[in-house]
Short mmCIF file of C-alpha atoms in Angstrom, two decimals:
data_model
loop_
_atom_site.label_atom_id
_atom_site.label_comp_id
_atom_site.label_asym_id
_atom_site.label_seq_id
_atom_site.Cartn_x
_atom_site.Cartn_y
_atom_site.Cartn_z
CA MET N 1 104.93 62.48 108.29
CA ILE N 2 102.61 60.94 105.62
CA ASN N 3 104.15 60.51 102.24
CA LEU N 4 102.71 62.49 99.49
CA GLU N 5 103.08 59.73 96.90
CA ARG N 6 101.35 57.26 99.15
CA LEU N 7 98.52 59.57 99.74
CA ARG N 8 98.36 59.90 95.83
CA ALA N 9 98.00 56.16 95.68
CA LEU N 10 95.19 56.08 98.10
CA ALA N 11 93.42 58.80 96.36
CA ALA N 12 93.55 56.83 93.21
CA VAL N 13 92.04 53.74 94.70
CA ASP N 14 89.16 55.59 96.13
CA THR N 15 88.66 57.49 92.83
CA HIS N 16 89.02 54.44 90.40
CA GLY N 17 87.58 51.55 92.79
CA SER N 18 90.41 49.02 92.57
CA ILE N 19 94.10 48.71 92.61
CA ALA N 20 94.38 47.72 89.13
CA ARG N 21 92.65 50.72 87.71
CA ALA N 22 94.59 53.02 90.22
CA ALA N 23 97.73 51.44 88.94
CA ARG N 24 96.89 52.20 85.26
CA ALA N 25 95.97 55.77 86.17
CA LEU N 26 99.18 56.21 88.02
CA HIS N 27 101.17 54.50 85.31
CA ILE N 28 102.76 52.01 87.81
CA THR N 29 102.11 48.39 88.64
CA PRO N 30 99.37 47.09 90.74
CA SER N 31 102.11 45.70 93.03
CA GLY N 32 103.40 49.06 93.31
CA VAL N 33 100.12 50.32 94.49
CA SER N 34 99.90 47.74 97.09
CA GLN N 35 103.27 48.41 98.38
CA GLN N 36 102.45 52.22 98.69
CA LEU N 37 99.21 51.36 100.71
CA SER N 38 101.15 49.07 102.94
CA LYS N 39 103.61 51.66 103.72
CA LEU N 40 100.99 54.25 104.29
CA GLU N 41 99.21 51.97 106.80
CA ARG N 42 102.43 51.73 108.72
CA GLU N 43 102.83 55.41 108.59
CA CYS N 44 99.36 56.37 109.90
CA GLY N 45 98.86 53.36 112.14
CA HIS N 46 95.51 52.27 110.59
CA ARG N 47 94.34 49.68 108.32
CA LEU N 48 93.26 51.36 105.25
CA THR N 49 91.99 48.71 103.12
CA GLU N 50 90.39 45.33 103.38
CA PRO N 51 89.55 42.38 100.90
CA GLU N 52 86.47 42.42 98.87
CA GLY N 53 86.57 39.45 96.42
CA ARG N 54 89.39 39.90 94.11
CA SER N 55 89.79 43.65 94.88
CA VAL N 56 89.84 45.73 98.07
CA ARG N 57 87.63 48.37 99.61
CA LEU N 58 88.46 51.19 101.92
CA THR N 59 88.10 50.87 105.60
CA HIS N 60 86.55 53.50 107.56
CA ALA N 61 89.95 55.02 108.36
CA GLY N 62 90.76 54.51 104.71
CA ARG N 63 87.72 56.62 103.57
CA VAL N 64 88.46 59.45 106.10
CA LEU N 65 92.23 59.65 105.01
CA ALA N 66 91.15 59.47 101.28
CA ASP N 67 88.80 62.56 101.75
CA HIS N 68 91.99 64.41 103.07
CA ALA N 69 94.02 62.99 100.14
CA ALA N 70 91.70 64.07 97.52
CA ALA N 71 91.61 67.66 99.10
CA VAL N 72 95.64 67.54 99.26
CA MET N 73 95.83 66.42 95.56
CA ALA N 74 93.30 69.22 94.34
CA GLN N 75 95.37 71.62 96.22
CA LEU N 76 98.62 70.60 94.79
CA ALA N 77 97.06 70.71 91.27
CA ALA N 78 95.90 74.05 91.64
CA ALA N 79 99.48 75.07 92.98
CA GLU N 80 101.05 73.46 90.05
CA ASP N 81 98.66 75.30 87.53
CA ASP N 82 99.55 78.62 89.38
CA LEU N 83 103.18 77.99 89.03
CA ALA N 84 102.90 77.03 85.29
CA ALA N 85 100.91 80.33 84.72
CA LEU N 86 103.37 82.58 86.55
CA ASP N 87 105.01 83.67 83.30
CA ASP N 88 101.82 84.54 81.61
CA GLU N 89 98.93 85.07 84.28
CA VAL N 90 98.76 88.10 86.66
CA LEU N 91 97.82 86.62 90.01
CA GLY N 92 99.02 86.49 93.54
CA PRO N 93 100.23 89.49 95.76
CA LEU N 94 101.39 92.88 94.67
CA ARG N 95 102.93 94.93 97.64
CA ILE N 96 102.98 98.59 96.72
CA GLY N 97 104.58 101.47 98.67
CA ALA N 98 103.69 105.09 97.87
CA ILE N 99 103.88 108.62 98.77
CA GLY N 100 100.30 109.92 99.89
CA SER N 101 99.82 112.32 96.92
CA ALA N 102 100.51 109.47 94.50
CA ILE N 103 98.05 107.21 96.33
CA ARG N 104 95.32 109.71 95.98
CA ALA N 105 95.97 110.83 92.31
CA LEU N 106 97.34 107.78 90.64
CA LEU N 107 96.55 104.46 92.43
CA PRO N 108 92.82 104.12 92.82
CA THR N 109 91.81 104.00 89.02
CA THR N 110 94.98 101.97 88.31
CA LEU N 111 94.25 99.41 90.86
CA ALA N 112 90.60 99.35 90.05
CA ALA N 113 91.48 98.55 86.44
CA LEU N 114 93.97 96.02 87.24
CA THR N 115 91.83 94.00 89.70
CA THR N 116 88.90 94.01 87.12
CA ARG N 117 91.29 92.69 84.45
CA HIS N 118 93.05 90.39 86.79
CA PRO N 119 90.65 89.17 89.54
CA ARG N 120 93.17 86.74 91.15
CA LEU N 121 95.49 89.91 91.92
CA ALA N 122 95.82 90.59 95.42
CA PRO N 123 97.35 94.17 95.70
CA THR N 124 98.21 95.71 99.10
CA VAL N 125 99.34 99.54 99.47
CA ARG N 126 101.55 100.97 102.35
CA ASP N 127 101.90 104.71 102.34
CA GLY N 128 104.93 106.44 103.52
CA GLU N 129 108.00 108.74 102.55
CA VAL N 130 110.81 107.86 100.12
CA ALA N 131 113.32 107.39 102.86
CA GLU N 132 111.55 104.65 104.32
CA LEU N 133 109.95 103.09 101.29
CA LEU N 134 113.19 102.48 99.46
CA PRO N 135 114.89 100.22 102.24
CA ALA N 136 111.67 98.20 102.29
CA LEU N 137 111.97 97.73 98.54
CA LEU N 138 115.66 96.65 98.83
CA ARG N 139 114.62 94.25 101.58
CA GLY N 140 112.15 92.58 99.37
CA ASP N 141 109.20 93.60 101.60
CA LEU N 142 107.66 95.73 98.80
CA ASP N 143 107.43 94.94 95.07
CA LEU N 144 106.87 98.31 93.52
CA LEU N 145 107.08 102.03 94.77
CA LEU N 146 105.57 105.21 93.69
CA ILE N 147 108.01 108.02 94.77
CA GLU N 148 108.65 111.68 94.10
CA ASN N 149 111.72 113.35 92.85
CA TRP N 150 111.95 117.34 92.79
CA SER N 151 113.76 119.10 90.23
CA ASN N 152 115.93 121.33 92.64
CA ARG N 153 116.76 118.50 94.69
CA PRO N 154 117.25 115.24 92.61
CA ARG N 155 117.42 112.11 94.56
CA HIS N 156 120.07 109.67 93.89
CA LEU N 157 118.64 106.07 94.08
CA PRO N 158 120.67 103.25 95.57
CA ALA N 159 122.16 100.34 93.27
CA GLY N 160 119.61 97.83 92.50
CA VAL N 161 116.89 99.99 91.91
CA ALA N 162 115.23 100.88 88.48
CA VAL N 163 112.97 104.04 88.16
CA ARG N 164 110.56 104.95 85.41
CA THR N 165 109.06 108.55 85.33
CA LEU N 166 105.59 108.51 85.14
CA VAL N 167 104.52 112.10 85.27
CA THR N 168 106.20 115.48 85.35
CA GLU N 169 104.35 118.28 87.02
CA GLU N 170 104.71 121.92 88.01
CA ALA N 171 104.81 122.95 91.70
CA ARG N 172 103.49 126.55 92.58
CA VAL N 173 103.37 128.46 95.79
CA ALA N 174 99.80 128.58 97.30
CA LEU N 175 98.80 131.84 98.83
CA HIS N 176 95.73 133.34 100.09
CA GLU N 177 94.28 135.40 97.50
CA ALA N 178 94.58 138.74 99.69
CA TYR N 179 98.49 138.32 99.76
CA PRO N 180 99.97 141.51 98.33
CA LEU N 181 102.24 139.48 95.88
CA GLY N 182 99.28 137.27 94.87
CA ASP N 183 98.69 139.22 91.78
CA ARG N 184 102.06 138.70 90.13
CA PRO N 185 102.33 136.48 87.06
CA VAL N 186 105.44 134.97 88.59
CA LEU N 187 106.48 134.87 92.14
CA ARG N 188 110.16 135.34 93.11
CA LEU N 189 111.13 133.04 95.83
CA ALA N 190 113.55 135.71 97.20
CA ASP N 191 110.52 138.07 97.87
CA LEU N 192 109.15 135.45 100.25
CA ASP N 193 111.46 136.29 103.28
CA GLY N 194 109.60 136.17 106.51
CA VAL N 195 106.69 134.29 105.12
CA ALA N 196 105.14 131.33 107.34
CA TRP N 197 105.05 128.07 105.65
CA THR N 198 103.29 124.76 106.04
CA ALA N 199 105.14 121.70 104.71
CA CYS N 200 105.50 118.09 105.14
CA PRO N 201 107.18 116.84 108.23
CA PRO N 202 111.04 116.68 108.47
CA GLY N 203 112.60 114.18 106.00
CA ALA N 204 109.87 114.22 103.50
CA GLU N 205 110.80 115.12 100.00
CA PRO N 206 108.55 118.20 99.52
CA ARG N 207 109.70 119.81 102.67
CA GLU N 208 113.35 119.35 101.80
CA ALA N 209 112.63 120.71 98.32
CA LEU N 210 110.97 123.76 99.75
CA VAL N 211 113.97 124.36 102.17
CA GLN N 212 116.40 123.93 99.36
CA ALA N 213 114.70 126.33 96.91
CA LEU N 214 114.23 129.10 99.65
CA ARG N 215 117.79 128.85 100.80
CA THR N 216 119.08 128.78 97.39
CA CYS N 217 117.48 132.28 97.10
CA GLY N 218 118.98 133.51 100.37
CA VAL N 219 115.71 132.95 102.32
CA GLU N 220 115.67 131.04 105.51
CA PRO N 221 112.36 129.37 105.78
CA ASN N 222 110.02 130.00 108.50
CA LEU N 223 108.28 126.48 108.82
CA ARG N 224 105.32 126.79 111.37
CA TYR N 225 103.24 123.81 110.34
CA SER N 226 104.16 120.24 109.75
CA ILE N 227 101.31 118.81 107.69
CA SER N 228 101.81 115.64 105.59
CA ASP N 229 98.56 116.09 103.50
CA HIS N 230 98.65 118.67 100.74
CA ALA N 231 94.77 119.16 101.13
CA THR N 232 95.01 119.92 104.92
CA GLN N 233 97.97 122.31 104.13
CA LEU N 234 95.60 124.20 101.67
CA THR N 235 93.07 124.76 104.35
CA LEU N 236 95.68 126.60 106.42
CA VAL N 237 96.47 128.71 103.14
CA ALA N 238 92.82 129.27 102.73
CA ALA N 239 92.53 130.61 106.18
CA GLY N 240 95.43 133.04 105.55
CA LEU N 241 97.75 131.51 108.10
CA THR N 242 100.58 130.17 105.89
CA ALA N 243 102.04 129.59 102.42
CA ALA N 244 102.61 126.14 100.91
CA LEU N 245 104.49 124.63 97.94
CA VAL N 246 101.93 122.43 96.05
CA PRO N 247 102.28 120.11 93.08
CA ALA N 248 99.61 120.27 90.32
CA THR N 249 97.91 117.10 91.30
CA ALA N 250 96.94 118.65 94.68
CA TRP N 251 95.68 121.95 93.15
CA ARG N 252 92.21 120.66 92.59
CA GLN N 253 91.90 120.03 96.40
CA ALA N 254 92.21 123.71 97.21
CA PRO N 255 89.31 125.45 98.97
CA PRO N 256 88.25 128.85 97.94
CA GLY N 257 90.68 131.84 98.59
CA VAL N 258 93.77 130.19 97.31
CA ARG N 259 95.87 131.39 94.46
CA PHE N 260 98.78 129.25 92.92
CA LEU N 261 101.75 131.26 91.59
CA PRO N 262 104.44 130.00 89.31
CA THR N 263 107.73 130.36 90.92
CA ASP N 264 111.01 131.90 89.81
CA PRO N 265 113.30 129.66 89.64
CA PRO N 266 110.44 127.20 88.57
CA LEU N 267 110.05 124.14 90.35
CA ARG N 268 108.78 120.68 89.06
CA ARG N 269 108.20 117.35 90.55
CA ASP N 270 108.48 113.89 88.93
CA VAL N 271 106.21 110.97 90.12
CA GLN N 272 108.23 107.87 89.40
CA ALA N 273 107.83 104.02 89.81
CA ALA N 274 110.72 102.18 91.29
CA TRP N 275 111.40 98.47 91.48
CA ARG N 276 114.19 96.09 91.73
CA PRO N 277 115.31 94.95 88.13
CA GLY N 278 115.42 91.21 87.50
CA THR N 279 112.78 90.49 90.15
CA GLU N 280 109.77 91.76 87.98
CA THR N 281 106.86 89.50 88.57
CA PRO N 282 103.82 89.55 86.24
CA PRO N 283 101.93 91.62 88.67
CA VAL N 284 104.64 94.24 88.79
CA ARG N 285 104.77 94.30 84.92
CA ALA N 286 100.98 94.56 84.70
CA CYS N 287 101.07 97.47 87.12
CA LEU N 288 103.77 99.25 85.38
CA ASP N 289 101.87 98.97 82.06
CA ALA N 290 98.62 100.33 83.72
CA LEU N 291 100.66 103.21 85.42
CA ALA N 292 101.93 104.06 81.75
CA HIS N 293 98.39 105.58 81.11
CA VAL N 294 98.44 107.79 84.25
CA PRO N 295 98.74 111.01 82.23
CA ASP N 296 95.98 109.97 79.86
CA ARG N 297 93.70 109.17 82.75
CA LEU N 298 94.35 112.43 84.55
CA GLY N 299 93.53 114.32 81.40
CA ASP N 300 90.27 112.41 81.22
CA LEU N 301 89.38 113.66 84.64
CA GLY N 302 89.39 117.30 83.32
CA LEU N 303 91.84 118.49 85.71
CA GLY N 304 93.56 121.11 83.50
CA LEU N 305 96.93 120.44 85.13
CA PRO N 306 100.29 121.16 83.54
CA ILE N 307 101.27 117.35 83.43
CA GLU N 308 103.38 115.75 81.00
CA PRO N 309 104.07 111.91 80.58
CA ALA N 310 107.72 110.80 80.65
CA GLN N 311 109.67 111.29 77.53
CA ALA N 312 112.24 108.81 78.50
CA GLU N 313 113.13 106.24 81.24
CA SER N 314 115.99 105.99 83.50
CA ALA N 315 117.32 103.33 85.70
CA GLN N 316 120.21 103.28 88.26
CA PHE N 317 122.14 100.27 89.06
CA GLU N 318 125.91 99.92 90.08
CA PRO N 319 127.96 102.88 89.01
CA ALA N 320 130.58 100.60 87.23
CA ARG N 321 127.73 98.91 85.07
CA PRO N 322 126.37 100.57 81.94
CA GLU N 323 123.02 102.13 82.58
CA PRO N 324 120.28 99.79 81.05
CA HIS N 325 117.56 101.19 78.71
CA ILE N 326 114.01 101.00 79.52
CA GLU N 327 111.64 101.55 76.69
CA PRO N 328 109.56 104.78 77.01
CA VAL N 329 106.15 104.72 78.79
CA GLY N 330 102.72 106.18 78.05
CA SER N 331 102.06 108.20 75.07
CA THR N 332 104.66 109.55 72.74
CA GLY N 333 104.17 113.07 73.15
CA PRO N 334 103.58 115.48 76.19
CA VAL N 335 99.78 116.21 77.55
CA THR N 336 99.36 119.75 77.03
CA SER N 337 96.96 121.49 79.26
CA THR N 338 96.34 124.98 81.05
CA PRO N 339 96.36 125.53 84.75
CA PRO N 340 92.99 125.91 86.39
CA ASP N 341 91.57 129.29 86.68
CA GLN N 342 92.55 131.08 89.98
CA PRO N 343 89.47 131.18 92.34
CA HIS N 344 88.33 134.80 93.43
CA PRO N 345 86.21 134.22 96.59
CA PRO N 346 85.61 136.79 99.27
CA HIS N 347 88.70 137.59 101.14
CA SER N 348 89.52 135.51 104.27
CA PRO N 349 88.68 137.24 107.56
CA ASN N 350 91.85 135.97 108.93
CA LEU N 351 94.04 137.98 106.40
CA THR N 352 93.10 141.15 104.54
CA ALA N 353 94.87 143.14 101.99
CA SER N 354 95.25 146.17 104.55
CA GLU N 355 96.65 143.53 107.23
CA ASN N 356 99.12 142.31 104.81
CA ARG N 357 100.27 145.75 103.91
CA THR N 358 100.55 146.88 107.49
CA ARG N 359 102.39 143.55 108.42
CA GLY N 360 104.70 143.34 105.29
CA SER N 361 105.50 139.96 104.01
CA ASP N 362 104.47 137.95 107.14
CA VAL N 363 101.69 135.72 106.10
CA GLY N 364 101.32 133.81 109.35
#
């Protein structure tokens, strides 16, 4: 193994042209430089210098190794600079795990702004469900998560995870416009007995929230379609095949023929950032700061969604410890807007009003 300090001495001799000048640059004695070069020759098995007058010059082997030494010293200096800047500069990897709807609605503009401002940042994104992303965060495989938490089925995060609510949004039942209950201002979940549903696959938070909401109202859910993507779910709704429970950020993805009805009891979803407190790197902090402006950006898109920024932060640690306080994120007040107008396209050929009246409440 070649010693790094001896490589440094060789690089200094090559750069400064003599042992004496190299010694002054390294703040050691000339004899110290000579000793380092002698040991380096024994380590590499080649003669590296030869006499030239009162000084020395590098042999061919010395020049070859000096080139490598210069590259090693430059890389080491860059590493030292990066380490010195870690407390201030946003650079290096940022490993994000997120649910699909958060990736579509929140991450593209956030990461575009971050990488423009911090070109040395290297984000990666992995999609998945909360149940699989949280263990990856706790193992240290991910740095930051974007997860969801439903009002009727709140998730209790494990110890060692802090959470910050970014957006709170309404969820509504999506029905084909020809469905008989579609003209109601508010839809009672208890009236949906027998309706065919599309939902995310088993274990996903939206599916479990839907099941919990229906069973609380005495309705056993008829889950016919397991579709992870809300946009795809809405194509089935538009075909008159099924109903779906959809959060506000996915409403704009609806094709013609879909109505979104508020529910009784109402359902809401929080989109949250989660991380391990005490391990926040500058990239994590920068991403959290950028995510604080998510409600503003959603409003700029003109989506007309009932979305509110977080009014307070929460963090969950060991139960015996006092809950730490995290400063509020985003703007100081809610972003108020109105839901999008409901579409009124021609009735779907797959589900007419008369068919619905004949078939009762079965949408499928």
